[in-house]
Short mmCIF file of C-alpha atoms and ligand atoms in Angstrom, two decimals:
data_model
loop_
_atom_site.label_atom_id
_atom_site.label_comp_id
_atom_site.label_asym_id
_atom_site.label_seq_id
_atom_site.Cartn_x
_atom_site.Cartn_y
_atom_site.Cartn_z
CA MET A 1 -22.81 -240.35 49.63
CA ILE A 2 -25.72 -238.80 51.74
CA ALA A 3 -24.28 -236.82 54.52
CA PRO A 4 -25.94 -237.04 58.16
CA VAL A 5 -25.84 -233.85 59.97
CA PRO A 6 -22.75 -233.18 61.80
CA ASN A 7 -23.27 -234.21 65.70
CA VAL A 8 -24.62 -237.52 64.62
CA ALA A 9 -21.47 -238.23 62.02
CA GLU A 10 -19.08 -237.59 64.65
CA MET A 11 -20.67 -239.63 67.31
CA ALA A 12 -20.03 -243.34 68.24
CA PRO A 13 -22.80 -245.80 68.82
CA TYR A 14 -23.71 -246.43 72.34
CA ALA A 15 -21.73 -248.61 74.09
CA LEU A 16 -24.09 -251.62 75.15
CA ALA A 17 -22.85 -254.62 77.43
CA ASP A 18 -20.54 -257.31 75.55
CA LEU A 19 -23.10 -260.09 75.95
CA GLY A 20 -20.54 -262.82 75.57
CA ARG A 21 -21.44 -266.64 74.23
CA GLU A 22 -25.12 -267.42 74.58
CA SER A 23 -24.35 -270.10 77.29
CA MET A 24 -22.39 -267.60 79.59
CA ILE A 25 -24.28 -266.11 82.62
CA SER A 26 -24.66 -262.47 82.56
CA LEU A 27 -23.33 -260.26 85.24
CA ALA A 28 -23.10 -257.30 82.90
CA GLN A 29 -26.36 -255.38 82.69
CA ASN A 30 -27.86 -254.63 86.16
CA GLU A 31 -30.91 -256.80 85.30
CA SER A 32 -32.65 -257.78 88.27
CA ALA A 33 -31.69 -261.47 89.73
CA PHE A 34 -35.40 -262.61 90.27
CA GLY A 35 -38.21 -262.27 88.03
CA PRO A 36 -41.36 -259.56 88.10
CA SER A 37 -44.05 -259.85 90.10
CA PRO A 38 -46.64 -262.75 88.89
CA LEU A 39 -49.23 -260.11 88.88
CA ALA A 40 -47.42 -257.93 86.41
CA VAL A 41 -46.86 -261.18 84.49
CA GLU A 42 -50.89 -261.94 84.67
CA ALA A 43 -51.94 -258.11 83.83
CA GLY A 44 -49.37 -258.10 80.84
CA GLN A 45 -51.17 -261.39 79.48
CA ARG A 46 -54.40 -259.94 79.69
CA ALA A 47 -53.32 -256.64 77.93
CA LEU A 48 -52.15 -258.71 74.82
CA ALA A 49 -55.70 -259.41 73.38
CA GLY A 50 -55.94 -255.51 73.46
CA ALA A 51 -53.29 -255.09 70.85
CA ALA A 52 -54.94 -253.86 68.10
CA LEU A 53 -55.56 -250.87 69.86
CA TYR A 54 -53.07 -247.84 70.21
CA PRO A 55 -51.96 -247.93 74.05
CA ASP A 56 -53.45 -245.04 76.12
CA PRO A 57 -51.46 -242.13 75.35
CA ASN A 58 -51.62 -240.47 78.61
CA TRP A 59 -50.51 -243.84 80.82
CA THR A 60 -53.60 -243.15 82.96
CA GLU A 61 -53.86 -246.18 85.07
CA LEU A 62 -50.08 -246.38 85.24
CA ARG A 63 -50.00 -242.85 86.40
CA ARG A 64 -52.88 -243.53 89.04
CA ALA A 65 -50.43 -246.51 90.61
CA ILE A 66 -47.30 -244.46 90.74
CA SER A 67 -49.25 -241.34 92.04
CA GLN A 68 -51.10 -243.68 95.00
CA THR A 69 -48.07 -245.39 95.84
CA HIS A 70 -45.51 -242.65 95.97
CA SER A 71 -48.10 -239.59 97.08
CA LEU A 72 -47.11 -237.48 93.85
CA PRO A 73 -49.24 -235.48 91.75
CA GLY A 74 -50.36 -237.65 88.87
CA GLU A 75 -50.16 -234.53 86.58
CA ASN A 76 -46.65 -234.21 87.08
CA LEU A 77 -45.66 -237.75 85.93
CA LEU A 78 -44.42 -238.38 82.53
CA CYS A 79 -43.66 -241.87 81.22
CA GLY A 80 -41.15 -243.32 78.83
CA ALA A 81 -39.89 -246.46 76.85
CA GLY A 82 -37.68 -246.58 79.60
CA SER A 83 -36.28 -244.02 81.48
CA MET A 84 -33.64 -243.65 78.74
CA GLU A 85 -36.23 -242.02 76.41
CA LEU A 86 -37.25 -239.45 79.09
CA ILE A 87 -32.99 -238.94 79.49
CA GLY A 88 -32.82 -238.15 75.88
CA CYS A 89 -36.08 -235.76 75.47
CA LEU A 90 -34.69 -233.73 78.43
CA ILE A 91 -31.54 -233.26 77.21
CA ARG A 92 -32.56 -232.43 73.50
CA ALA A 93 -35.49 -230.10 74.97
CA PHE A 94 -32.91 -228.15 77.07
CA ALA A 95 -29.76 -228.46 76.05
CA GLY A 96 -28.42 -227.82 72.19
CA PRO A 97 -25.29 -226.63 70.20
CA GLY A 98 -23.32 -224.17 71.72
CA ASN A 99 -24.86 -225.78 75.56
CA GLU A 100 -23.15 -227.72 78.12
CA VAL A 101 -24.69 -230.80 80.18
CA LEU A 102 -22.76 -231.25 83.32
CA GLY A 103 -22.55 -234.40 84.94
CA SER A 104 -20.03 -236.24 87.32
CA ALA A 105 -16.83 -238.13 86.20
CA ARG A 106 -18.15 -241.58 86.78
CA GLY A 107 -21.64 -240.46 85.79
CA TYR A 108 -24.14 -242.85 83.79
CA LEU A 109 -22.16 -242.59 80.23
CA PHE A 110 -26.19 -242.70 78.11
CA ALA A 111 -26.30 -238.91 79.23
CA ALA A 112 -23.26 -238.51 77.16
CA THR A 113 -24.68 -240.38 74.18
CA ALA A 114 -27.74 -238.37 74.38
CA CYS A 115 -25.83 -234.85 74.45
CA GLN A 116 -24.16 -235.79 71.24
CA GLN A 117 -27.47 -236.70 69.79
CA ALA A 118 -28.69 -233.23 71.14
CA GLY A 119 -25.44 -231.42 69.36
CA ALA A 120 -24.77 -230.22 73.04
CA ALA A 121 -21.33 -231.05 74.87
CA TYR A 122 -20.91 -233.31 77.64
CA VAL A 123 -18.71 -232.29 80.26
CA THR A 124 -17.88 -233.77 83.81
CA ALA A 125 -17.12 -232.60 86.95
CA PRO A 126 -14.24 -234.79 89.50
CA GLU A 127 -15.45 -236.95 91.74
CA ALA A 128 -14.20 -237.68 95.34
CA GLY A 129 -13.23 -241.26 94.97
CA PHE A 130 -15.87 -243.08 93.81
CA THR A 131 -18.61 -240.38 95.08
CA VAL A 132 -20.13 -237.55 93.39
CA SER A 133 -18.92 -233.73 94.74
CA PRO A 134 -21.26 -231.41 94.66
CA ASP A 135 -19.02 -228.77 95.38
CA ALA A 136 -16.98 -230.10 92.46
CA ILE A 137 -20.03 -229.47 90.20
CA LEU A 138 -21.03 -226.00 91.53
CA ALA A 139 -17.46 -225.08 90.79
CA ALA A 140 -17.84 -226.52 87.22
CA VAL A 141 -21.08 -224.90 86.07
CA THR A 142 -20.18 -222.37 83.47
CA ASP A 143 -22.45 -219.52 81.53
CA ARG A 144 -23.22 -222.01 78.94
CA THR A 145 -24.40 -224.87 81.58
CA ARG A 146 -28.05 -225.47 80.73
CA ILE A 147 -28.66 -228.94 82.81
CA VAL A 148 -26.44 -231.14 85.23
CA PHE A 149 -27.05 -234.39 85.16
CA LEU A 150 -26.75 -236.61 88.18
CA CYS A 151 -27.50 -240.17 88.71
CA ASN A 152 -27.79 -241.22 92.40
CA PRO A 153 -27.09 -243.91 93.35
CA GLY A 154 -24.36 -244.04 90.73
CA ASN A 155 -23.94 -246.47 88.06
CA PRO A 156 -21.06 -247.55 87.66
CA THR A 157 -19.66 -246.79 91.44
CA GLY A 158 -23.17 -247.68 93.44
CA THR A 159 -22.46 -244.85 95.71
CA ARG A 160 -24.79 -242.45 96.70
CA ILE A 161 -24.87 -239.11 97.69
CA LEU A 162 -27.82 -238.02 100.35
CA ASN A 163 -30.72 -236.29 99.30
CA ALA A 164 -30.00 -233.23 102.01
CA ASP A 165 -26.84 -232.76 99.49
CA ILE A 166 -28.61 -232.80 96.61
CA ALA A 167 -31.23 -230.11 97.97
CA LEU A 168 -28.20 -228.02 98.70
CA LEU A 169 -26.57 -228.73 95.53
CA ARG A 170 -30.07 -227.53 93.33
CA GLY A 171 -29.68 -224.47 96.09
CA GLY A 172 -26.46 -223.94 94.62
CA LEU A 173 -27.15 -224.00 90.89
CA PRO A 174 -28.78 -221.06 88.83
CA SER A 175 -32.36 -221.40 88.48
CA GLY A 176 -32.30 -221.42 84.87
CA VAL A 177 -30.18 -224.82 85.20
CA LEU A 178 -32.00 -227.84 85.19
CA LEU A 179 -30.96 -230.73 87.64
CA ILE A 180 -32.24 -234.21 86.33
CA VAL A 181 -31.38 -236.89 89.27
CA ASP A 182 -31.72 -240.37 87.78
CA GLN A 183 -32.78 -242.59 90.50
CA ALA A 184 -32.37 -245.45 88.68
CA TYR A 185 -31.24 -247.55 91.54
CA ALA A 186 -33.36 -245.89 94.31
CA GLU A 187 -35.25 -248.80 95.54
CA PHE A 188 -31.78 -250.21 96.63
CA ASP A 189 -30.96 -246.89 98.92
CA ASP A 190 -32.68 -247.16 102.13
CA GLN A 191 -32.42 -243.17 102.46
CA ASP A 192 -35.63 -241.26 102.98
CA HIS A 193 -36.38 -240.08 99.06
CA ALA A 194 -39.09 -237.38 100.21
CA ALA A 195 -36.79 -234.37 99.94
CA ALA A 196 -35.86 -235.46 96.45
CA PHE A 197 -39.26 -235.36 95.10
CA ALA A 198 -39.80 -232.46 97.18
CA LEU A 199 -37.13 -230.95 94.90
CA ALA A 200 -39.07 -231.67 91.46
CA GLN A 201 -42.15 -230.20 93.07
CA ARG A 202 -40.37 -226.93 93.30
CA GLY A 203 -39.44 -226.19 90.06
CA ALA A 204 -36.05 -227.06 87.53
CA THR A 205 -35.39 -230.36 89.05
CA VAL A 206 -36.72 -233.77 87.71
CA VAL A 207 -36.17 -237.02 89.50
CA LEU A 208 -36.46 -240.19 87.05
CA ARG A 209 -37.22 -243.70 88.26
CA THR A 210 -37.39 -247.10 86.09
CA PHE A 211 -39.18 -250.33 86.42
CA SER A 212 -36.16 -251.58 84.40
CA LYS A 213 -34.03 -252.72 88.11
CA ALA A 214 -35.76 -253.21 91.62
CA TYR A 215 -39.24 -254.09 89.46
CA ALA A 216 -37.46 -256.67 87.43
CA LEU A 217 -39.10 -255.26 83.80
CA ALA A 218 -36.16 -254.38 82.00
CA GLY A 219 -37.47 -256.09 79.02
CA ALA A 220 -41.20 -253.77 79.41
CA ARG A 221 -39.23 -250.63 78.75
CA VAL A 222 -40.81 -248.44 81.33
CA GLY A 223 -39.60 -245.45 83.15
CA TRP A 224 -41.23 -242.46 84.85
CA GLY A 225 -40.33 -239.20 86.30
CA LEU A 226 -41.72 -236.29 88.34
CA PHE A 227 -41.56 -232.81 86.58
CA PRO A 228 -42.33 -229.64 87.23
CA GLY A 229 -45.04 -228.69 85.18
CA ALA A 230 -43.34 -226.17 82.59
CA VAL A 231 -40.93 -228.65 81.93
CA ALA A 232 -42.90 -231.58 81.56
CA ARG A 233 -44.89 -229.18 78.62
CA GLU A 234 -41.60 -229.34 76.69
CA VAL A 235 -40.67 -233.02 77.05
CA ARG A 236 -44.06 -233.89 76.27
CA LYS A 237 -43.75 -232.59 72.98
CA LEU A 238 -40.60 -234.92 72.20
CA LEU A 239 -42.00 -238.30 73.56
CA ASN A 240 -42.93 -240.44 70.84
CA PRO A 241 -46.99 -240.57 70.84
CA ASN A 242 -48.08 -243.88 72.33
CA ASN A 243 -44.36 -244.56 73.67
CA VAL A 244 -45.34 -247.50 76.39
CA SER A 245 -47.11 -250.53 74.84
CA GLY A 246 -50.44 -251.52 76.42
CA VAL A 247 -48.92 -254.68 77.64
CA SER A 248 -45.68 -253.05 79.56
CA GLN A 249 -48.19 -250.07 80.84
CA ALA A 250 -50.17 -253.15 82.50
CA MET A 251 -47.33 -254.81 83.55
CA ALA A 252 -45.74 -251.76 85.39
CA GLU A 253 -48.81 -250.62 86.59
CA ALA A 254 -49.23 -254.09 88.26
CA ALA A 255 -45.79 -254.45 89.50
CA MET A 256 -46.10 -250.69 91.04
CA ARG A 257 -49.02 -251.79 93.01
CA ASP A 258 -47.32 -255.13 94.21
CA GLN A 259 -44.68 -253.32 96.56
CA GLU A 260 -44.18 -256.22 98.62
CA HIS A 261 -42.74 -258.21 95.51
CA MET A 262 -40.63 -255.05 94.60
CA LEU A 263 -38.92 -255.04 98.05
CA ALA A 264 -38.87 -258.35 98.69
CA ILE A 265 -36.60 -258.88 95.35
CA VAL A 266 -34.75 -255.58 97.10
CA THR A 267 -34.31 -257.38 100.26
CA ARG A 268 -32.87 -260.32 98.73
CA THR A 269 -30.80 -258.49 96.15
CA VAL A 270 -28.94 -256.82 99.35
CA ALA A 271 -28.36 -259.67 101.07
CA ILE A 272 -26.57 -261.64 98.03
CA ARG A 273 -24.77 -258.10 97.66
CA ARG A 274 -23.29 -258.01 101.01
CA GLU A 275 -22.47 -261.62 101.29
CA PHE A 276 -20.72 -261.30 97.63
CA THR A 277 -18.76 -257.78 98.89
CA GLU A 278 -17.75 -259.30 102.05
CA ARG A 279 -16.01 -262.37 100.24
CA LEU A 280 -14.46 -259.72 98.01
CA ARG A 281 -13.31 -257.63 101.41
CA ARG A 282 -11.58 -260.87 102.89
CA ALA A 283 -9.89 -261.97 99.69
CA GLY A 284 -8.35 -258.04 99.82
CA TYR A 285 -10.44 -256.12 97.23
CA VAL A 286 -11.61 -252.74 98.03
CA PRO A 287 -15.00 -252.31 96.04
CA PRO A 288 -16.64 -249.21 96.95
CA GLU A 289 -19.89 -249.35 99.42
CA SER A 290 -22.71 -250.11 96.83
CA HIS A 291 -26.54 -248.85 97.52
CA THR A 292 -27.48 -250.53 94.10
CA ASN A 293 -28.33 -254.14 92.85
CA PHE A 294 -24.32 -254.20 91.01
CA VAL A 295 -21.04 -253.91 92.61
CA LEU A 296 -17.87 -252.32 91.32
CA ILE A 297 -14.73 -253.94 91.74
CA PRO A 298 -11.28 -252.08 91.07
CA PHE A 299 -8.19 -254.13 90.25
CA ALA A 300 -4.64 -253.20 90.84
CA SER A 301 -4.03 -252.27 87.27
CA VAL A 302 -5.96 -252.59 83.65
CA GLU A 303 -4.15 -255.41 83.03
CA ALA A 304 -5.49 -257.33 86.06
CA ALA A 305 -8.67 -256.16 85.42
CA LYS A 306 -8.49 -257.96 81.81
CA ALA A 307 -6.90 -260.82 83.46
CA ALA A 308 -9.49 -261.56 85.85
CA ASP A 309 -12.45 -260.99 83.15
CA LYS A 310 -10.82 -263.47 81.22
CA ARG A 311 -10.69 -266.06 84.44
CA LEU A 312 -14.25 -265.00 84.81
CA ARG A 313 -15.11 -265.72 81.30
CA ASP A 314 -13.53 -268.87 81.24
CA ALA A 315 -15.72 -269.70 84.34
CA GLY A 316 -18.86 -268.86 82.20
CA LEU A 317 -19.31 -265.23 84.00
CA LEU A 318 -19.62 -262.24 82.21
CA MET A 319 -18.85 -258.92 83.76
CA ARG A 320 -19.27 -255.34 82.77
CA GLY A 321 -16.06 -254.00 81.38
CA MET A 322 -15.36 -250.09 82.52
CA ALA A 323 -12.94 -248.75 80.05
CA GLY A 324 -15.92 -246.43 78.68
CA TYR A 325 -16.10 -245.07 81.81
CA GLY A 326 -12.30 -244.33 82.49
CA LEU A 327 -12.43 -247.13 84.90
CA ALA A 328 -10.29 -249.57 82.56
CA HIS A 329 -8.94 -251.09 85.77
CA CYS A 330 -12.78 -252.11 87.14
CA LEU A 331 -15.18 -254.55 86.27
CA ARG A 332 -18.72 -254.29 87.33
CA ALA A 333 -20.85 -257.01 88.55
CA THR A 334 -24.26 -257.22 88.93
CA VAL A 335 -25.77 -258.91 91.68
CA ALA A 336 -27.02 -262.31 90.16
CA ALA A 337 -28.22 -265.67 91.86
CA PRO A 338 -26.45 -266.45 94.74
CA GLU A 339 -24.60 -269.83 93.06
CA HIS A 340 -23.19 -267.33 90.33
CA MET A 341 -21.92 -265.10 92.92
CA ALA A 342 -20.54 -267.42 94.85
CA ARG A 343 -18.58 -268.70 91.50
CA ALA A 344 -17.59 -265.21 90.53
CA ALA A 345 -16.15 -264.78 94.17
CA ASP A 346 -14.03 -267.88 94.26
CA VAL A 347 -12.79 -266.91 90.59
CA LEU A 348 -11.75 -263.96 92.11
CA ALA A 349 -10.38 -264.85 95.35
CA ALA A 350 -8.13 -267.42 93.64
CA PHE A 351 -6.89 -264.81 91.07
CA ARG A 352 -5.40 -262.61 93.94
CA GLU A 353 -4.07 -265.24 96.17
CA HIS A 354 -2.58 -266.53 92.97
CA GLY A 355 -0.80 -263.04 93.44
CA ASN A 356 -2.42 -261.72 89.72
CA ASP A 357 -3.93 -258.66 90.76
CA ARG A 358 -1.17 -256.56 90.28
C1 LIG B 1 -30.41 -249.26 84.45
C2 LIG B 1 -30.66 -247.42 84.16
C3 LIG B 1 -31.46 -246.84 83.99
C4 LIG B 1 -32.54 -247.62 83.21
O1 LIG B 1 -32.72 -247.27 82.09
P1 LIG B 1 -34.17 -247.72 81.41
O2 LIG B 1 -34.33 -247.02 79.98
O3 LIG B 1 -35.25 -247.37 82.22
O4 LIG B 1 -33.91 -249.09 81.30
C5 LIG B 1 -31.80 -245.32 83.61
N1 LIG B 1 -30.02 -244.75 84.25
C6 LIG B 1 -29.11 -245.80 84.96
C7 LIG B 1 -28.03 -245.02 85.60
C8 LIG B 1 -29.10 -246.49 84.82
O5 LIG B 1 -28.65 -247.36 85.17
#
């Protein structure tokens, strides 16, 4: 028998969403309810003809677009094949066997997978309700902590803390601990993000963004981050050379330059989310206030969540089960087209009205 290294032998594969039957409407993967910018599609089509050549390894034009849009120094930007690639490389660069990566109890599970890949321990601090507690994170720091991983707004909770509180968290952490702020949903969160970017320019903090959510390019696999120079140098060694295809770079660049399209996606998504959340509340559910493109729906019990999931599947709708997050009594619903959200709200309202949420 060929033996893998111990940390790989012990790990379970990353649990992707159950995609159900082909005919089902997926509310399971936090993909955009709307398509990408038509300018991004055109740019991708134009770039196809260049596929004989390797892509720009430095993402020059894409970085220029990000740098100009967000007023950030281009030399501190790195791009990944999705922000997941950046998360994986950051954790491998700064944590290994004997080290701890500290997350929040309801934090993004890919961080745990990346830790297993790196042979580092992933530990979590408790949350206050469904919201990250900076104090609990600070209290959980040990000599072994190398990285604090924070997803804000959070997945799967949808809640957020203020950037001013992230600055306080940073201030309370030892300077040798790297803070990663995963802002995959920042475009849906109406607070000012300059304060978060400012932290990354001061050192020991990284801010990550993605084109997969508000830019509607999950299939293109492009993420980016703002890195202190010394951190970027190490992460760069671990990125695959030529990691983002030419087509994807062209699409992402055009999408970044079309802020109007992205903001329209956000506005429409938020309107559908509010309507869906209100309908759930009127039916008696208590979803936490979301600042993302999804809603976490707590049920009265694990059995109720399972039964509701079955009703939804029978109606052709697939939400994300949350057992992997220790939230087996919840389902997570990605905001989709209004008619699909209306159908989901109908099913869940009837479920509760018939006394099944017990
Ligand atoms: C969707 C998501 C990402 C984005 O991953 P990509 O690899 O960029 O598609 C990152 N972090 C969180 C918390 C997410 O939900």
